[in-house]
């Protein structure tokens, strides 16, 4: 279990390059291209557009090639997408985001399929939380290293460094294939018919539907915050880029701690009430960021970022473990892929809407207000699940 968990951590860590390598460097890319840095939200939406191409096919891809092989291929596609971004023009940046999304789509479902079969039920939320710490760890690494690397290598060199790391992780996964991909069936067809069957879980299963919609709501806070926190500090608060990146890194570290801590709490209590608490907390911290201005002390901005990280980034492990638990037997990967598709549809809209709100209002308050509303909506969506006290295993 330890080796598998470490491998999945590294995969998530490397996979975050798909989402954050370009947004974190948006001020430098904008200075070179003339594009407004606040358009970083459009990049996130395009990445999620790409996940809609590959995400629904994940269950069939895992069955045919094995989860480890799928993870390796995903990291290779992400690296290729990042390399495209270094061409510079807006069309290349847009195509890069879509290609990165195609690579990222199967990452989380593949990891969930591997882990659900091996995680003890009494520690499921904790183990999934540990796995998901690779996401904020990757974001923290990018938040710190990418701006520093850009000083010496330029923004293109920094993006290529992130791509190279992903390829290294893909190669390191190779030895795990023999044990974890033993049940792969090369005769298994990969088609949209099977993909649509997995999406049917959303229509027919009320519990999975509630969990999925709550994930989409919480994701608004997570990805709008991760995509905009650096540029928000630079443009609205007058912060230095390296210092702003360090604050994002601290927020991501808080997300790592939160994913483990909330997992422990959910295993001892129940997942749904813990998730509802997190939804309310996301709303409160987002409202605080909406009120932030140039007069805020640096320590207050850092503290708000840490609080947002612990909540808006900290929920994933608990929610994904609950989704895997509620899935029909043997369909943890399919259920997670279904969740990912609905999540991606929401992310197509939310970060771009955040960007439009910034452009329309000339500030970031309305965007963070959107995050606050989404947090409250997620908490409300989980109310029936919490009241029902579902015991499906």
mmCIF file of C-alpha atoms in Angstrom:
data_model
loop_
_atom_site.group_PDB
_atom_site.id
_atom_site.type_symbol
_atom_site.label_atom_id
_atom_site.label_comp_id
_atom_site.label_asym_id
_atom_site.label_seq_id
_atom_site.Cartn_x
_atom_site.Cartn_y
_atom_site.Cartn_z
ATOM 1 C CA UNK A 1 0.000 0.000 0.000
ATOM 2 C CA UNK A 2 2.820 2.397 0.855
ATOM 3 C CA UNK A 3 4.463 2.155 -2.567
ATOM 4 C CA UNK A 4 1.138 2.526 -4.363
ATOM 5 C CA UNK A 5 0.183 5.546 -2.282
ATOM 6 C CA UNK A 6 3.563 7.192 -2.911
ATOM 7 C CA UNK A 7 3.223 6.607 -6.654
ATOM 8 C CA UNK A 8 -0.258 8.147 -6.735
ATOM 9 C CA UNK A 9 0.969 11.120 -4.709
ATOM 10 C CA UNK A 10 3.727 11.748 -7.255
ATOM 11 C CA UNK A 11 1.275 11.406 -10.133
ATOM 12 C CA UNK A 12 -1.090 14.011 -8.724
ATOM 13 C CA UNK A 13 1.832 16.276 -7.889
ATOM 14 C CA UNK A 14 3.110 16.185 -11.473
ATOM 15 C CA UNK A 15 -0.384 16.407 -12.945
ATOM 16 C CA UNK A 16 -1.025 19.814 -11.403
ATOM 17 C CA UNK A 17 1.240 21.300 -14.050
ATOM 18 C CA UNK A 18 -1.738 21.012 -16.393
ATOM 19 C CA UNK A 19 -3.663 23.565 -14.361
ATOM 20 C CA UNK A 20 -1.176 25.908 -12.724
ATOM 21 C CA UNK A 21 2.050 26.180 -14.725
ATOM 22 C CA UNK A 22 0.523 28.837 -16.991
ATOM 23 C CA UNK A 23 -1.752 30.692 -14.472
ATOM 24 C CA UNK A 24 1.048 31.083 -11.908
ATOM 25 C CA UNK A 25 3.245 32.639 -14.594
ATOM 26 C CA UNK A 26 0.377 34.685 -16.043
ATOM 27 C CA UNK A 27 1.891 38.085 -15.082
ATOM 28 C CA UNK A 28 5.092 37.252 -17.012
ATOM 29 C CA UNK A 29 3.246 35.690 -19.935
ATOM 30 C CA UNK A 30 0.916 38.693 -20.051
ATOM 31 C CA UNK A 31 3.845 41.106 -20.084
ATOM 32 C CA UNK A 32 5.371 39.238 -23.039
ATOM 33 C CA UNK A 33 2.156 38.721 -25.010
ATOM 34 C CA UNK A 34 0.054 41.738 -24.072
ATOM 35 C CA UNK A 35 -2.752 39.533 -22.707
ATOM 36 C CA UNK A 36 -4.450 40.560 -19.420
ATOM 37 C CA UNK A 37 -3.219 38.256 -16.607
ATOM 38 C CA UNK A 38 -6.790 38.043 -15.286
ATOM 39 C CA UNK A 39 -7.575 35.823 -18.286
ATOM 40 C CA UNK A 40 -5.915 32.991 -16.365
ATOM 41 C CA UNK A 41 -9.408 31.745 -15.563
ATOM 42 C CA UNK A 42 -10.011 31.039 -19.241
ATOM 43 C CA UNK A 43 -6.982 28.733 -19.191
ATOM 44 C CA UNK A 44 -8.512 26.713 -16.348
ATOM 45 C CA UNK A 45 -11.815 26.455 -18.199
ATOM 46 C CA UNK A 46 -10.075 25.236 -21.358
ATOM 47 C CA UNK A 47 -8.187 22.605 -19.369
ATOM 48 C CA UNK A 48 -11.491 21.325 -18.060
ATOM 49 C CA UNK A 49 -12.861 21.379 -21.588
ATOM 50 C CA UNK A 50 -10.098 18.951 -22.499
ATOM 51 C CA UNK A 51 -10.973 16.649 -19.595
ATOM 52 C CA UNK A 52 -14.429 16.204 -21.130
ATOM 53 C CA UNK A 53 -12.796 14.455 -24.086
ATOM 54 C CA UNK A 54 -10.941 11.800 -22.086
ATOM 55 C CA UNK A 55 -12.719 11.688 -18.715
ATOM 56 C CA UNK A 56 -15.846 9.784 -19.827
ATOM 57 C CA UNK A 57 -13.664 7.108 -21.462
ATOM 58 C CA UNK A 58 -11.617 6.456 -18.316
ATOM 59 C CA UNK A 59 -13.437 3.310 -17.182
ATOM 60 C CA UNK A 60 -12.944 1.606 -20.545
ATOM 61 C CA UNK A 61 -9.350 2.816 -20.833
ATOM 62 C CA UNK A 62 -8.520 1.345 -17.421
ATOM 63 C CA UNK A 63 -10.159 -1.960 -18.318
ATOM 64 C CA UNK A 64 -8.221 -2.211 -21.579
ATOM 65 C CA UNK A 65 -4.784 -0.861 -20.699
ATOM 66 C CA UNK A 66 -4.626 -0.909 -16.897
ATOM 67 C CA UNK A 67 -4.714 2.031 -14.518
ATOM 68 C CA UNK A 68 -0.937 2.477 -14.310
ATOM 69 C CA UNK A 69 -0.527 2.581 -18.092
ATOM 70 C CA UNK A 70 -3.333 5.141 -18.267
ATOM 71 C CA UNK A 71 -1.555 7.278 -15.652
ATOM 72 C CA UNK A 72 1.696 7.127 -17.635
ATOM 73 C CA UNK A 73 -0.041 8.150 -20.844
ATOM 74 C CA UNK A 74 -1.802 11.007 -19.066
ATOM 75 C CA UNK A 75 1.458 12.503 -17.824
ATOM 76 C CA UNK A 76 2.947 12.244 -21.311
ATOM 77 C CA UNK A 77 0.017 14.083 -22.868
ATOM 78 C CA UNK A 78 0.218 16.811 -20.190
ATOM 79 C CA UNK A 79 3.933 17.291 -20.924
ATOM 80 C CA UNK A 80 3.162 17.663 -24.630
ATOM 81 C CA UNK A 81 0.466 20.206 -23.863
ATOM 82 C CA UNK A 82 2.797 22.278 -21.708
ATOM 83 C CA UNK A 83 5.416 22.254 -24.453
ATOM 84 C CA UNK A 84 2.816 23.743 -26.805
ATOM 85 C CA UNK A 85 2.346 26.702 -24.451
ATOM 86 C CA UNK A 86 5.960 27.760 -24.940
ATOM 87 C CA UNK A 87 5.215 28.711 -28.549
ATOM 88 C CA UNK A 88 3.665 31.858 -27.074
ATOM 89 C CA UNK A 89 0.743 33.036 -29.256
ATOM 90 C CA UNK A 90 -2.751 33.003 -27.809
ATOM 91 C CA UNK A 91 -3.801 30.090 -30.023
ATOM 92 C CA UNK A 92 -0.903 28.022 -28.675
ATOM 93 C CA UNK A 93 -1.793 28.855 -25.076
ATOM 94 C CA UNK A 94 -5.402 27.875 -25.722
ATOM 95 C CA UNK A 95 -4.498 24.618 -27.493
ATOM 96 C CA UNK A 96 -2.008 23.837 -24.738
ATOM 97 C CA UNK A 97 -4.744 24.110 -22.121
ATOM 98 C CA UNK A 98 -7.064 21.757 -24.022
ATOM 99 C CA UNK A 99 -4.329 19.153 -24.585
ATOM 100 C CA UNK A 100 -3.336 19.330 -20.911
ATOM 101 C CA UNK A 101 -6.974 18.729 -20.012
ATOM 102 C CA UNK A 102 -7.158 15.646 -22.231
ATOM 103 C CA UNK A 103 -4.166 14.329 -20.325
ATOM 104 C CA UNK A 104 -5.532 15.185 -16.913
ATOM 105 C CA UNK A 105 -9.048 13.789 -17.362
ATOM 106 C CA UNK A 106 -8.322 10.155 -16.381
ATOM 107 C CA UNK A 107 -5.780 10.887 -13.617
ATOM 108 C CA UNK A 108 -8.033 11.021 -10.549
ATOM 109 C CA UNK A 109 -10.423 8.205 -11.593
ATOM 110 C CA UNK A 110 -7.486 5.916 -12.350
ATOM 111 C CA UNK A 111 -5.966 6.590 -8.951
ATOM 112 C CA UNK A 112 -9.305 6.037 -7.230
ATOM 113 C CA UNK A 113 -9.756 2.693 -8.991
ATOM 114 C CA UNK A 114 -6.345 1.527 -7.764
ATOM 115 C CA UNK A 115 -6.792 2.768 -4.219
ATOM 116 C CA UNK A 116 -10.405 1.831 -3.521
ATOM 117 C CA UNK A 117 -9.624 -1.856 -3.985
ATOM 118 C CA UNK A 118 -6.796 -1.658 -1.453
ATOM 119 C CA UNK A 119 -7.906 0.871 1.190
ATOM 120 C CA UNK A 120 -9.383 -0.514 4.451
ATOM 121 C CA UNK A 121 -12.948 0.785 4.901
ATOM 122 C CA UNK A 122 -12.269 2.163 8.387
ATOM 123 C CA UNK A 123 -9.441 4.359 7.065
ATOM 124 C CA UNK A 124 -10.763 5.104 3.578
ATOM 125 C CA UNK A 125 -11.232 8.877 3.962
ATOM 126 C CA UNK A 126 -7.771 9.254 5.495
ATOM 127 C CA UNK A 127 -6.047 7.210 2.765
ATOM 128 C CA UNK A 128 -7.856 9.043 -0.015
ATOM 129 C CA UNK A 129 -6.989 12.298 1.732
ATOM 130 C CA UNK A 130 -3.312 11.357 1.785
ATOM 131 C CA UNK A 131 -3.461 10.465 -1.922
ATOM 132 C CA UNK A 132 -5.096 13.773 -2.751
ATOM 133 C CA UNK A 133 -2.396 15.751 -0.918
ATOM 134 C CA UNK A 134 -0.437 15.319 -4.139
ATOM 135 C CA UNK A 135 -2.687 17.957 -5.727
ATOM 136 C CA UNK A 136 -1.928 20.834 -3.308
ATOM 137 C CA UNK A 137 1.655 19.615 -3.004
ATOM 138 C CA UNK A 138 2.014 19.962 -6.754
ATOM 139 C CA UNK A 139 0.386 23.380 -6.662
ATOM 140 C CA UNK A 140 2.705 24.454 -3.833
ATOM 141 C CA UNK A 141 5.731 23.235 -5.764
ATOM 142 C CA UNK A 142 4.652 25.136 -8.877
ATOM 143 C CA UNK A 143 3.750 28.239 -6.846
ATOM 144 C CA UNK A 144 7.257 28.412 -5.371
ATOM 145 C CA UNK A 145 9.487 26.948 -8.066
ATOM 146 C CA UNK A 146 7.923 28.279 -11.277
ATOM 147 C CA UNK A 147 8.369 32.013 -10.489
ATOM 148 C CA UNK A 148 11.912 31.389 -9.247
ATOM 149 C CA UNK A 149 12.773 29.267 -12.295
ATOM 150 C CA UNK A 150 11.321 31.938 -14.557
ATOM 151 C CA UNK A 151 13.816 34.455 -13.175
ATOM 152 C CA UNK A 152 16.704 32.423 -14.579
ATOM 153 C CA UNK A 153 15.101 30.488 -17.419
ATOM 154 C CA UNK A 154 12.272 32.760 -18.534
ATOM 155 C CA UNK A 155 8.657 31.697 -18.393
ATOM 156 C CA UNK A 156 9.131 29.209 -21.239
ATOM 157 C CA UNK A 157 11.981 27.458 -19.464
ATOM 158 C CA UNK A 158 9.919 27.249 -16.282
ATOM 159 C CA UNK A 159 6.997 25.647 -18.138
ATOM 160 C CA UNK A 160 9.314 23.114 -19.796
ATOM 161 C CA UNK A 161 10.777 22.235 -16.406
ATOM 162 C CA UNK A 162 7.290 21.360 -15.155
ATOM 163 C CA UNK A 163 6.730 19.221 -18.269
ATOM 164 C CA UNK A 164 10.023 17.398 -17.730
ATOM 165 C CA UNK A 165 9.094 16.541 -14.174
ATOM 166 C CA UNK A 166 5.871 14.948 -15.369
ATOM 167 C CA UNK A 167 7.750 12.777 -17.858
ATOM 168 C CA UNK A 168 10.141 11.642 -15.123
ATOM 169 C CA UNK A 169 7.234 10.546 -12.923
ATOM 170 C CA UNK A 170 5.641 8.682 -15.844
ATOM 171 C CA UNK A 171 8.832 6.677 -16.344
ATOM 172 C CA UNK A 172 9.104 5.951 -12.621
ATOM 173 C CA UNK A 173 5.627 4.355 -12.618
ATOM 174 C CA UNK A 174 6.726 1.625 -15.029
ATOM 175 C CA UNK A 175 7.694 -1.057 -12.468
ATOM 176 C CA UNK A 176 4.199 -0.948 -10.926
ATOM 177 C CA UNK A 177 2.462 -2.157 -14.080
ATOM 178 C CA UNK A 178 3.194 -5.846 -13.525
ATOM 179 C CA UNK A 179 1.288 -5.974 -10.237
ATOM 180 C CA UNK A 180 -1.417 -3.365 -10.732
ATOM 181 C CA UNK A 181 -2.284 -3.825 -14.418
ATOM 182 C CA UNK A 182 -2.441 -7.627 -14.354
ATOM 183 C CA UNK A 183 -6.196 -7.670 -15.016
ATOM 184 C CA UNK A 184 -6.053 -5.382 -18.086
ATOM 185 C CA UNK A 185 -7.865 -6.852 -21.097
ATOM 186 C CA UNK A 186 -6.467 -5.635 -24.454
ATOM 187 C CA UNK A 187 -9.662 -6.879 -26.142
ATOM 188 C CA UNK A 188 -11.878 -4.564 -24.127
ATOM 189 C CA UNK A 189 -13.430 -1.974 -26.470
ATOM 190 C CA UNK A 190 -13.124 1.744 -25.788
ATOM 191 C CA UNK A 191 -16.269 3.485 -26.967
ATOM 192 C CA UNK A 192 -18.592 6.315 -26.111
ATOM 193 C CA UNK A 193 -21.379 3.806 -25.432
ATOM 194 C CA UNK A 194 -19.544 2.585 -22.340
ATOM 195 C CA UNK A 195 -18.722 6.165 -21.401
ATOM 196 C CA UNK A 196 -22.380 7.152 -21.507
ATOM 197 C CA UNK A 197 -23.240 4.141 -19.348
ATOM 198 C CA UNK A 198 -20.977 5.424 -16.571
ATOM 199 C CA UNK A 199 -22.604 8.853 -16.854
ATOM 200 C CA UNK A 200 -25.936 7.126 -16.219
ATOM 201 C CA UNK A 201 -24.893 6.822 -12.566
ATOM 202 C CA UNK A 202 -25.547 10.545 -12.216
ATOM 203 C CA UNK A 203 -29.106 10.184 -13.416
ATOM 204 C CA UNK A 204 -30.065 7.055 -11.501
ATOM 205 C CA UNK A 205 -28.209 7.334 -8.177
ATOM 206 C CA UNK A 206 -29.441 10.150 -5.914
ATOM 207 C CA UNK A 207 -26.582 9.864 -3.428
ATOM 208 C CA UNK A 208 -23.886 9.984 -6.095
ATOM 209 C CA UNK A 209 -25.706 12.864 -7.760
ATOM 210 C CA UNK A 210 -25.697 14.894 -4.530
ATOM 211 C CA UNK A 211 -22.006 14.184 -3.903
ATOM 212 C CA UNK A 212 -21.173 15.084 -7.504
ATOM 213 C CA UNK A 213 -23.023 18.403 -7.483
ATOM 214 C CA UNK A 214 -21.431 19.308 -4.144
ATOM 215 C CA UNK A 215 -18.000 18.556 -5.623
ATOM 216 C CA UNK A 216 -18.731 20.874 -8.538
ATOM 217 C CA UNK A 217 -19.799 23.642 -6.131
ATOM 218 C CA UNK A 218 -16.714 23.266 -3.936
ATOM 219 C CA UNK A 219 -14.540 23.140 -7.043
ATOM 220 C CA UNK A 220 -15.580 26.695 -7.900
ATOM 221 C CA UNK A 221 -13.814 27.914 -4.777
ATOM 222 C CA UNK A 222 -10.848 25.590 -5.214
ATOM 223 C CA UNK A 223 -9.932 26.362 -8.790
ATOM 224 C CA UNK A 224 -10.895 30.022 -8.877
ATOM 225 C CA UNK A 225 -8.776 30.548 -5.778
ATOM 226 C CA UNK A 226 -5.833 28.512 -7.109
ATOM 227 C CA UNK A 227 -5.969 30.177 -10.527
ATOM 228 C CA UNK A 228 -6.389 33.771 -9.319
ATOM 229 C CA UNK A 229 -4.747 34.072 -5.914
ATOM 230 C CA UNK A 230 -1.321 34.974 -7.340
ATOM 231 C CA UNK A 231 -2.547 37.456 -9.942
ATOM 232 C CA UNK A 232 -5.050 38.888 -7.405
ATOM 233 C CA UNK A 233 -2.217 39.667 -5.007
ATOM 234 C CA UNK A 234 -0.059 41.208 -7.757
ATOM 235 C CA UNK A 235 -2.767 43.282 -9.456
ATOM 236 C CA UNK A 236 -5.137 44.185 -6.608
ATOM 237 C CA UNK A 237 -2.834 44.218 -3.582
ATOM 238 C CA UNK A 238 0.455 45.302 -5.184
ATOM 239 C CA UNK A 239 2.390 42.234 -4.036
ATOM 240 C CA UNK A 240 5.634 40.971 -5.546
ATOM 241 C CA UNK A 241 5.219 37.937 -7.850
ATOM 242 C CA UNK A 242 7.593 35.696 -5.891
ATOM 243 C CA UNK A 243 5.943 36.643 -2.583
ATOM 244 C CA UNK A 244 2.504 36.039 -4.086
ATOM 245 C CA UNK A 245 3.621 32.629 -5.321
ATOM 246 C CA UNK A 246 4.924 31.813 -1.844
ATOM 247 C CA UNK A 247 1.517 32.671 -0.364
ATOM 248 C CA UNK A 248 -0.116 30.308 -2.844
ATOM 249 C CA UNK A 249 2.368 27.636 -1.803
ATOM 250 C CA UNK A 250 1.462 28.134 1.870
ATOM 251 C CA UNK A 251 -2.215 27.836 0.958
ATOM 252 C CA UNK A 252 -1.526 24.591 -0.860
ATOM 253 C CA UNK A 253 0.399 23.230 2.120
ATOM 254 C CA UNK A 254 -2.624 24.088 4.256
ATOM 255 C CA UNK A 255 -4.700 22.132 1.739
ATOM 256 C CA UNK A 256 -2.424 19.131 2.224
ATOM 257 C CA UNK A 257 -2.832 19.296 5.991
ATOM 258 C CA UNK A 258 -6.566 19.804 5.573
ATOM 259 C CA UNK A 259 -6.991 16.780 3.330
ATOM 260 C CA UNK A 260 -5.406 14.556 5.963
ATOM 261 C CA UNK A 261 -7.047 16.235 8.951
ATOM 262 C CA UNK A 262 -10.530 16.284 7.460
ATOM 263 C CA UNK A 263 -10.055 12.651 6.448
ATOM 264 C CA UNK A 264 -9.319 11.665 10.051
ATOM 265 C CA UNK A 265 -12.347 13.630 11.253
ATOM 266 C CA UNK A 266 -14.633 12.127 8.603
ATOM 267 C CA UNK A 267 -13.537 8.582 9.493
ATOM 268 C CA UNK A 268 -14.352 9.242 13.152
ATOM 269 C CA UNK A 269 -17.628 11.101 12.577
ATOM 270 C CA UNK A 270 -19.273 10.949 9.145
ATOM 271 C CA UNK A 271 -18.236 12.374 5.757
ATOM 272 C CA UNK A 272 -21.364 14.390 4.889
ATOM 273 C CA UNK A 273 -21.462 16.632 8.021
ATOM 274 C CA UNK A 274 -17.725 17.316 7.677
ATOM 275 C CA UNK A 275 -18.209 18.290 4.036
ATOM 276 C CA UNK A 276 -21.126 20.583 4.916
ATOM 277 C CA UNK A 277 -18.932 22.325 7.506
ATOM 278 C CA UNK A 278 -16.265 22.832 4.852
ATOM 279 C CA UNK A 279 -18.801 24.379 2.467
ATOM 280 C CA UNK A 280 -19.743 27.006 5.043
ATOM 281 C CA UNK A 281 -16.068 27.683 5.814
ATOM 282 C CA UNK A 282 -15.284 28.148 2.099
ATOM 283 C CA UNK A 283 -18.048 30.750 1.929
ATOM 284 C CA UNK A 284 -16.755 32.685 4.946
ATOM 285 C CA UNK A 285 -13.127 32.836 3.789
ATOM 286 C CA UNK A 286 -14.138 33.741 0.230
ATOM 287 C CA UNK A 287 -16.178 36.625 1.628
ATOM 288 C CA UNK A 288 -13.090 37.799 3.524
ATOM 289 C CA UNK A 289 -11.004 37.783 0.333
ATOM 290 C CA UNK A 290 -13.744 39.735 -1.437
ATOM 291 C CA UNK A 291 -13.199 42.508 1.140
ATOM 292 C CA UNK A 292 -9.383 42.478 0.874
ATOM 293 C CA UNK A 293 -7.643 45.585 -0.430
ATOM 294 C CA UNK A 294 -4.194 47.176 -0.726
ATOM 295 C CA UNK A 295 -4.374 48.259 2.903
ATOM 296 C CA UNK A 296 -4.454 44.714 4.202
ATOM 297 C CA UNK A 297 -1.314 43.679 6.138
ATOM 298 C CA UNK A 298 0.709 40.992 4.422
ATOM 299 C CA UNK A 299 0.129 38.642 7.339
ATOM 300 C CA UNK A 300 -3.646 38.962 6.929
ATOM 301 C CA UNK A 301 -3.428 38.065 3.223
ATOM 302 C CA UNK A 302 -1.249 35.073 4.051
ATOM 303 C CA UNK A 303 -3.650 33.946 6.798
ATOM 304 C CA UNK A 304 -6.665 34.245 4.480
ATOM 305 C CA UNK A 305 -4.839 32.198 1.851
ATOM 306 C CA UNK A 306 -3.989 29.514 4.392
ATOM 307 C CA UNK A 307 -7.610 29.364 5.566
ATOM 308 C CA UNK A 308 -8.830 29.100 1.980
ATOM 309 C CA UNK A 309 -6.310 26.359 1.314
ATOM 310 C CA UNK A 310 -7.379 24.323 4.330
ATOM 311 C CA UNK A 311 -11.030 24.463 3.271
ATOM 312 C CA UNK A 312 -11.442 25.065 -0.469
ATOM 313 C CA UNK A 313 -8.519 22.750 -1.242
ATOM 314 C CA UNK A 314 -8.928 20.420 1.735
ATOM 315 C CA UNK A 315 -12.264 18.786 0.896
ATOM 316 C CA UNK A 316 -11.274 16.485 -1.966
ATOM 317 C CA UNK A 317 -10.082 13.383 -0.150
ATOM 318 C CA UNK A 318 -13.195 13.085 1.996
ATOM 319 C CA UNK A 319 -15.530 13.644 -0.930
ATOM 320 C CA UNK A 320 -13.743 11.267 -3.313
ATOM 321 C CA UNK A 321 -13.644 8.540 -0.664
ATOM 322 C CA UNK A 322 -17.379 8.977 -0.115
ATOM 323 C CA UNK A 323 -18.040 8.843 -3.865
ATOM 324 C CA UNK A 324 -16.038 5.599 -4.125
ATOM 325 C CA UNK A 325 -17.939 4.153 -1.139
ATOM 326 C CA UNK A 326 -21.318 5.005 -2.654
ATOM 327 C CA UNK A 327 -20.395 3.600 -6.076
ATOM 328 C CA UNK A 328 -21.814 0.238 -7.192
ATOM 329 C CA UNK A 329 -19.379 -2.676 -6.633
ATOM 330 C CA UNK A 330 -16.402 -2.536 -8.965
ATOM 331 C CA UNK A 331 -17.362 0.887 -10.346
ATOM 332 C CA UNK A 332 -15.355 3.252 -8.157
ATOM 333 C CA UNK A 333 -13.383 4.408 -11.209
ATOM 334 C CA UNK A 334 -16.515 4.855 -13.309
ATOM 335 C CA UNK A 335 -18.286 6.793 -10.542
ATOM 336 C CA UNK A 336 -15.258 9.032 -10.059
ATOM 337 C CA UNK A 337 -15.046 9.577 -13.822
ATOM 338 C CA UNK A 338 -18.732 10.542 -13.862
ATOM 339 C CA UNK A 339 -18.068 12.978 -11.037
ATOM 340 C CA UNK A 340 -15.116 14.339 -12.995
ATOM 341 C CA UNK A 341 -17.233 15.002 -16.069
ATOM 342 C CA UNK A 342 -19.850 16.982 -14.130
ATOM 343 C CA UNK A 343 -17.056 18.758 -12.263
ATOM 344 C CA UNK A 344 -15.415 19.664 -15.573
ATOM 345 C CA UNK A 345 -18.661 21.082 -16.936
ATOM 346 C CA UNK A 346 -18.846 23.382 -13.924
ATOM 347 C CA UNK A 347 -15.197 24.374 -14.328
ATOM 348 C CA UNK A 348 -15.805 25.263 -17.963
ATOM 349 C CA UNK A 349 -18.002 28.063 -16.679
ATOM 350 C CA UNK A 350 -16.757 29.125 -13.243
ATOM 351 C CA UNK A 351 -13.148 30.322 -13.836
ATOM 352 C CA UNK A 352 -14.176 32.066 -17.061
ATOM 353 C CA UNK A 353 -17.049 33.722 -15.219
ATOM 354 C CA UNK A 354 -14.549 34.845 -12.577
ATOM 355 C CA UNK A 355 -12.417 36.391 -15.337
ATOM 356 C CA UNK A 356 -15.450 38.129 -16.825
ATOM 357 C CA UNK A 357 -16.433 39.494 -13.424
ATOM 358 C CA UNK A 358 -12.937 40.926 -12.991
ATOM 359 C CA UNK A 359 -13.082 42.509 -16.439
ATOM 360 C CA UNK A 360 -16.577 43.890 -15.874
ATOM 361 C CA UNK A 361 -16.061 45.285 -12.363
ATOM 362 C CA UNK A 362 -12.378 46.167 -12.446
ATOM 363 C CA UNK A 363 -11.793 44.213 -9.216
ATOM 364 C CA UNK A 364 -11.876 40.770 -7.642
ATOM 365 C CA UNK A 365 -14.648 41.181 -5.046
ATOM 366 C CA UNK A 366 -17.421 39.848 -7.280
ATOM 367 C CA UNK A 367 -15.327 36.823 -8.241
ATOM 368 C CA UNK A 368 -14.667 35.854 -4.654
ATOM 369 C CA UNK A 369 -18.345 36.493 -3.956
ATOM 370 C CA UNK A 370 -19.070 33.816 -6.550
ATOM 371 C CA UNK A 371 -16.831 31.421 -4.598
ATOM 372 C CA UNK A 372 -18.717 32.218 -1.390
ATOM 373 C CA UNK A 373 -22.088 31.496 -2.984
ATOM 374 C CA UNK A 374 -20.801 28.218 -4.404
ATOM 375 C CA UNK A 375 -19.552 27.085 -0.984
ATOM 376 C CA UNK A 376 -22.971 27.649 0.556
ATOM 377 C CA UNK A 377 -24.636 25.861 -2.364
ATOM 378 C CA UNK A 378 -22.411 22.811 -1.856
ATOM 379 C CA UNK A 379 -23.276 22.663 1.831
ATOM 380 C CA UNK A 380 -26.988 22.831 1.016
ATOM 381 C CA UNK A 381 -26.720 20.104 -1.635
ATOM 382 C CA UNK A 382 -25.266 17.697 0.928
ATOM 383 C CA UNK A 383 -28.049 18.239 3.472
ATOM 384 C CA UNK A 384 -30.189 15.287 2.284
ATOM 385 C CA UNK A 385 -27.155 12.981 2.337
ATOM 386 C CA UNK A 386 -26.262 14.042 5.867
ATOM 387 C CA UNK A 387 -29.839 13.561 7.093
ATOM 388 C CA UNK A 388 -30.178 10.172 5.457
ATOM 389 C CA UNK A 389 -27.096 8.794 7.178
ATOM 390 C CA UNK A 390 -26.344 6.573 4.194
ATOM 391 C CA UNK A 391 -24.611 3.308 5.053
ATOM 392 C CA UNK A 392 -23.970 1.870 1.602
ATOM 393 C CA UNK A 393 -20.531 0.277 1.341
#
